[in-house]
PDB file of C-alpha atoms in Angstrom:
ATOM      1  CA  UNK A   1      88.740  87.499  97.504  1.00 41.00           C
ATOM      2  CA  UNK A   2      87.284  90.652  99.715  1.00 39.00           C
ATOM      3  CA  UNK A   3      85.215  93.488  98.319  1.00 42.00           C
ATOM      4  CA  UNK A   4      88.410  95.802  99.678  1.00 40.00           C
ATOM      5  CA  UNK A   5      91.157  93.496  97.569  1.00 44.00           C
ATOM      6  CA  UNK A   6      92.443  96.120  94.822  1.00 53.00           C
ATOM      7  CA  UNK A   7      93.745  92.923  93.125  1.00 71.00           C
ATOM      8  CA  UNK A   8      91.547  92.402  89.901  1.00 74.00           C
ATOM      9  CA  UNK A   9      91.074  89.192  87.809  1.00 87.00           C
ATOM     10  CA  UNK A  10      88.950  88.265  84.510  1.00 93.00           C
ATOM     11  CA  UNK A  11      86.845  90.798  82.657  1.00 94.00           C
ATOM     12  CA  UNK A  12      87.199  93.648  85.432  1.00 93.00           C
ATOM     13  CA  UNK A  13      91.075  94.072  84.705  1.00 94.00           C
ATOM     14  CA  UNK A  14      90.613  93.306  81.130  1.00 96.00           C
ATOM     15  CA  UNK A  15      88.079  96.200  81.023  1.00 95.00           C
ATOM     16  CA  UNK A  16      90.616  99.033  83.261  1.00 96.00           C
ATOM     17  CA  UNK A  17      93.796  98.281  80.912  1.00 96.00           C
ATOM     18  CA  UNK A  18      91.539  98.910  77.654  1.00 97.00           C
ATOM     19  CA  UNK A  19      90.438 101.769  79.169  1.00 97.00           C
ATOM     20  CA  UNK A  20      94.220 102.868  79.860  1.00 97.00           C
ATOM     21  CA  UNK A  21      95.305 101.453  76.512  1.00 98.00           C
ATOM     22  CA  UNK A  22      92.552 104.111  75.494  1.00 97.00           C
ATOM     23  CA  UNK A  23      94.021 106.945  76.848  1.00 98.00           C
ATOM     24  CA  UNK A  24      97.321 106.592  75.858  1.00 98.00           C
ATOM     25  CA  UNK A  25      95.878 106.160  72.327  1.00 98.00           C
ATOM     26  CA  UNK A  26      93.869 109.527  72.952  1.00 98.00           C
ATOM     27  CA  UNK A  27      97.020 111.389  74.519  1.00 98.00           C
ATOM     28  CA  UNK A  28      99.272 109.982  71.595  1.00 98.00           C
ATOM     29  CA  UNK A  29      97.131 111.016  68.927  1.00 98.00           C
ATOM     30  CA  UNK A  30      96.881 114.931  70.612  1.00 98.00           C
ATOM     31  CA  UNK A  31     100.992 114.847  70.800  1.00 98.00           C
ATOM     32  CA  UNK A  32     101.330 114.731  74.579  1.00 98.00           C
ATOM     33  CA  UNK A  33     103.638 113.605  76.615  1.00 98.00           C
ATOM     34  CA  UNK A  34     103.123 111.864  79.808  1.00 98.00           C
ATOM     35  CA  UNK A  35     104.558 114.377  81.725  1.00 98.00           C
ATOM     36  CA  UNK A  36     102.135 117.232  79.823  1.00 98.00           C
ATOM     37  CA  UNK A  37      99.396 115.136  80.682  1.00 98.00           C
ATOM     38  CA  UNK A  38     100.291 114.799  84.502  1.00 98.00           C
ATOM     39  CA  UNK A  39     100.398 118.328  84.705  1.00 98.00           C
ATOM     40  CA  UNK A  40      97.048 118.752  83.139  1.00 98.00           C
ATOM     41  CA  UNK A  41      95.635 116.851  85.464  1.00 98.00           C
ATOM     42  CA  UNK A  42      97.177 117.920  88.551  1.00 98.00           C
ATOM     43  CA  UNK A  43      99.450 114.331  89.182  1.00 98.00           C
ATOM     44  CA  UNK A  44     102.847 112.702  88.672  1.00 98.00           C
ATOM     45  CA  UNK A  45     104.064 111.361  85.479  1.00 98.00           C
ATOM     46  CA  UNK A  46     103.665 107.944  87.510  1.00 98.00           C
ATOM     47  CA  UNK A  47      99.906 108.274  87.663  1.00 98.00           C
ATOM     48  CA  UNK A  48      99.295 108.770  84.163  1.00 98.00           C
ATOM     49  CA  UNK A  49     101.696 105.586  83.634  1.00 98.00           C
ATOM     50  CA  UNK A  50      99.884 103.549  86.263  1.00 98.00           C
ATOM     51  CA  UNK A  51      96.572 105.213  84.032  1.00 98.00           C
ATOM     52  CA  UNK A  52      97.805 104.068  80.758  1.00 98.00           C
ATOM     53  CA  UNK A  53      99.091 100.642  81.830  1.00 97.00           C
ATOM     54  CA  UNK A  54      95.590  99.745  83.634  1.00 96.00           C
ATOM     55  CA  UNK A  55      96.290  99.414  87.066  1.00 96.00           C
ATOM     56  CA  UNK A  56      93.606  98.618  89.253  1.00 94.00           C
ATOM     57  CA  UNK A  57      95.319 100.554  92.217  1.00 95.00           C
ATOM     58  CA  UNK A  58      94.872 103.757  90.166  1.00 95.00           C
ATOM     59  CA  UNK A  59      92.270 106.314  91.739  1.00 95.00           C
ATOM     60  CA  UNK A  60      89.374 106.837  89.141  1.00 95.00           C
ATOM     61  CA  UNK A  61      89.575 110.551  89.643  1.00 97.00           C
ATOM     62  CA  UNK A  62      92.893 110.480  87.571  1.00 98.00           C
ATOM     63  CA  UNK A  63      91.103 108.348  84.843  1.00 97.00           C
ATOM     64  CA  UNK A  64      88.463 110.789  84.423  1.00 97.00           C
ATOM     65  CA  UNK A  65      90.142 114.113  85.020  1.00 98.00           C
ATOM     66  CA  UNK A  66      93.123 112.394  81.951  1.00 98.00           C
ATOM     67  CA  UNK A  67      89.328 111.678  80.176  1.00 97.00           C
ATOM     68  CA  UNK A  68      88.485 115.559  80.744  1.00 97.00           C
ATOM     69  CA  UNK A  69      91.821 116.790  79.310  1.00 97.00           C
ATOM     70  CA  UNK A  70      91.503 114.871  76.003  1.00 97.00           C
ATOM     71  CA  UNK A  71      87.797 116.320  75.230  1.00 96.00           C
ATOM     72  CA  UNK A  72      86.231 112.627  75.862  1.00 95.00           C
ATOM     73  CA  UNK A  73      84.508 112.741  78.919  1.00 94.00           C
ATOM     74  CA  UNK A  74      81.305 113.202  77.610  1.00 92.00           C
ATOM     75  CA  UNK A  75      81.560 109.624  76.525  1.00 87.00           C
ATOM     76  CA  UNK A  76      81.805 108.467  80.387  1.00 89.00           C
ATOM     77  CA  UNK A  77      78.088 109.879  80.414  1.00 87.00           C
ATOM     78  CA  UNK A  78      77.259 106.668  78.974  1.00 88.00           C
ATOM     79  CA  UNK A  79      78.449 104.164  81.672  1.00 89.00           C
ATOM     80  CA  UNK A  80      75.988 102.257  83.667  1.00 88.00           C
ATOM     81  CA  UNK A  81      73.247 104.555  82.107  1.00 90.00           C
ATOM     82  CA  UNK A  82      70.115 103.510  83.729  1.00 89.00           C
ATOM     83  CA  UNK A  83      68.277 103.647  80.231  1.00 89.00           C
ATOM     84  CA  UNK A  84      70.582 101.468  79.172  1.00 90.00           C
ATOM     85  CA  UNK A  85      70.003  99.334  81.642  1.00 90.00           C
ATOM     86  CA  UNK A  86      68.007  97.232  79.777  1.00 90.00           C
ATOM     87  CA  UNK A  87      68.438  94.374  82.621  1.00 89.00           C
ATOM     88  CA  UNK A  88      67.684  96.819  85.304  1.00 87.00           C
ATOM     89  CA  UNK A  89      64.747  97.636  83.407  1.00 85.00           C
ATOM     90  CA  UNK A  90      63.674  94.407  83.334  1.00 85.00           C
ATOM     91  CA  UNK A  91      63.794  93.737  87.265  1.00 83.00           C
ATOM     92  CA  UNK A  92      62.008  97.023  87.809  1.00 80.00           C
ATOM     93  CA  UNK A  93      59.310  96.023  86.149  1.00 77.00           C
ATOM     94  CA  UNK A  94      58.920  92.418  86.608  1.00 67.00           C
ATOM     95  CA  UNK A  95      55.656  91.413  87.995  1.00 62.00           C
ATOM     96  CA  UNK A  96      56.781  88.244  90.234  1.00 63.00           C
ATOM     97  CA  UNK A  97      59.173  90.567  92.468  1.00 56.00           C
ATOM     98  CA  UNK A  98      56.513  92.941  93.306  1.00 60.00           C
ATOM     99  CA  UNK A  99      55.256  93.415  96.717  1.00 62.00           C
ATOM    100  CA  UNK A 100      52.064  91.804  97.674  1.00 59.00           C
ATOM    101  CA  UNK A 101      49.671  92.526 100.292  1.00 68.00           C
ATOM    102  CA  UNK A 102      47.495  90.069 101.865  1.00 71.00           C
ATOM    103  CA  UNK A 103      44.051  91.600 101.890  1.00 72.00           C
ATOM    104  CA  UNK A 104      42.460  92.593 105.394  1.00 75.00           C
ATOM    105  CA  UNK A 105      39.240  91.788 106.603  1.00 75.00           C
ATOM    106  CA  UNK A 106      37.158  95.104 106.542  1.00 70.00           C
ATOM    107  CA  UNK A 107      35.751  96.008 109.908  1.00 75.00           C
ATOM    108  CA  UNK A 108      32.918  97.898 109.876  1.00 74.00           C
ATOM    109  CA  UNK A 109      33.058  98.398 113.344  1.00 75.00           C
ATOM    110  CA  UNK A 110      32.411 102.167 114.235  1.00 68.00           C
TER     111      UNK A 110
END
């Protein structure tokens, strides 16, 4: 599969339609409509559905900006958080990928 292939398998997908499953959740519980949530956001009733339903074509722009509207996008803050990170952490500071330099002969040649 290419790195341009909006086609998603596995955990990826899995992850985008719980996040849509999410928002309709949110929007339900606020008694909105699709429609009053497209509007919100400044897109068609079809993008929120396409939001809601998890698909992978969706532009995350509309996922955040429906996040916005229902008062949770300070949550989103929390996403590949480097100090969270606690693998990235761990690579930063390992000592076997760090850069060695051979020592140089000194010349005291003036």
């Amino acid at each position: 599969m290419s790195a341009t292939s909006s086609h998603l398998e596995g955990a990826p997908a899995e992850a985008i339609e719980r996040l849509g499953a999410r928002i309709r959740v949110a929007r339900l519980r606020r008694k909105l409509r699709q429609q009053d949530l497209a509007k919100k956001i400044g897109r068609t009733r079809a993008t929120v559905i396409a939001i809601e339903r998890g698909s992978p074509k969706t532009e995350i722009g509309a996922s955040v900006s429906a996040l916005w509207v229902l008062g949770l996008l300070q949550e989103l803050d929390l996403v590949a958080d480097p100090g969270l990170d606690r693998d990235g952490q761990a690579l930063s500071f390992s000592v076997s990928d760090k850069r060695v330099r051979l020592r140089q002969q000194l010349n005291n040649k003036f």
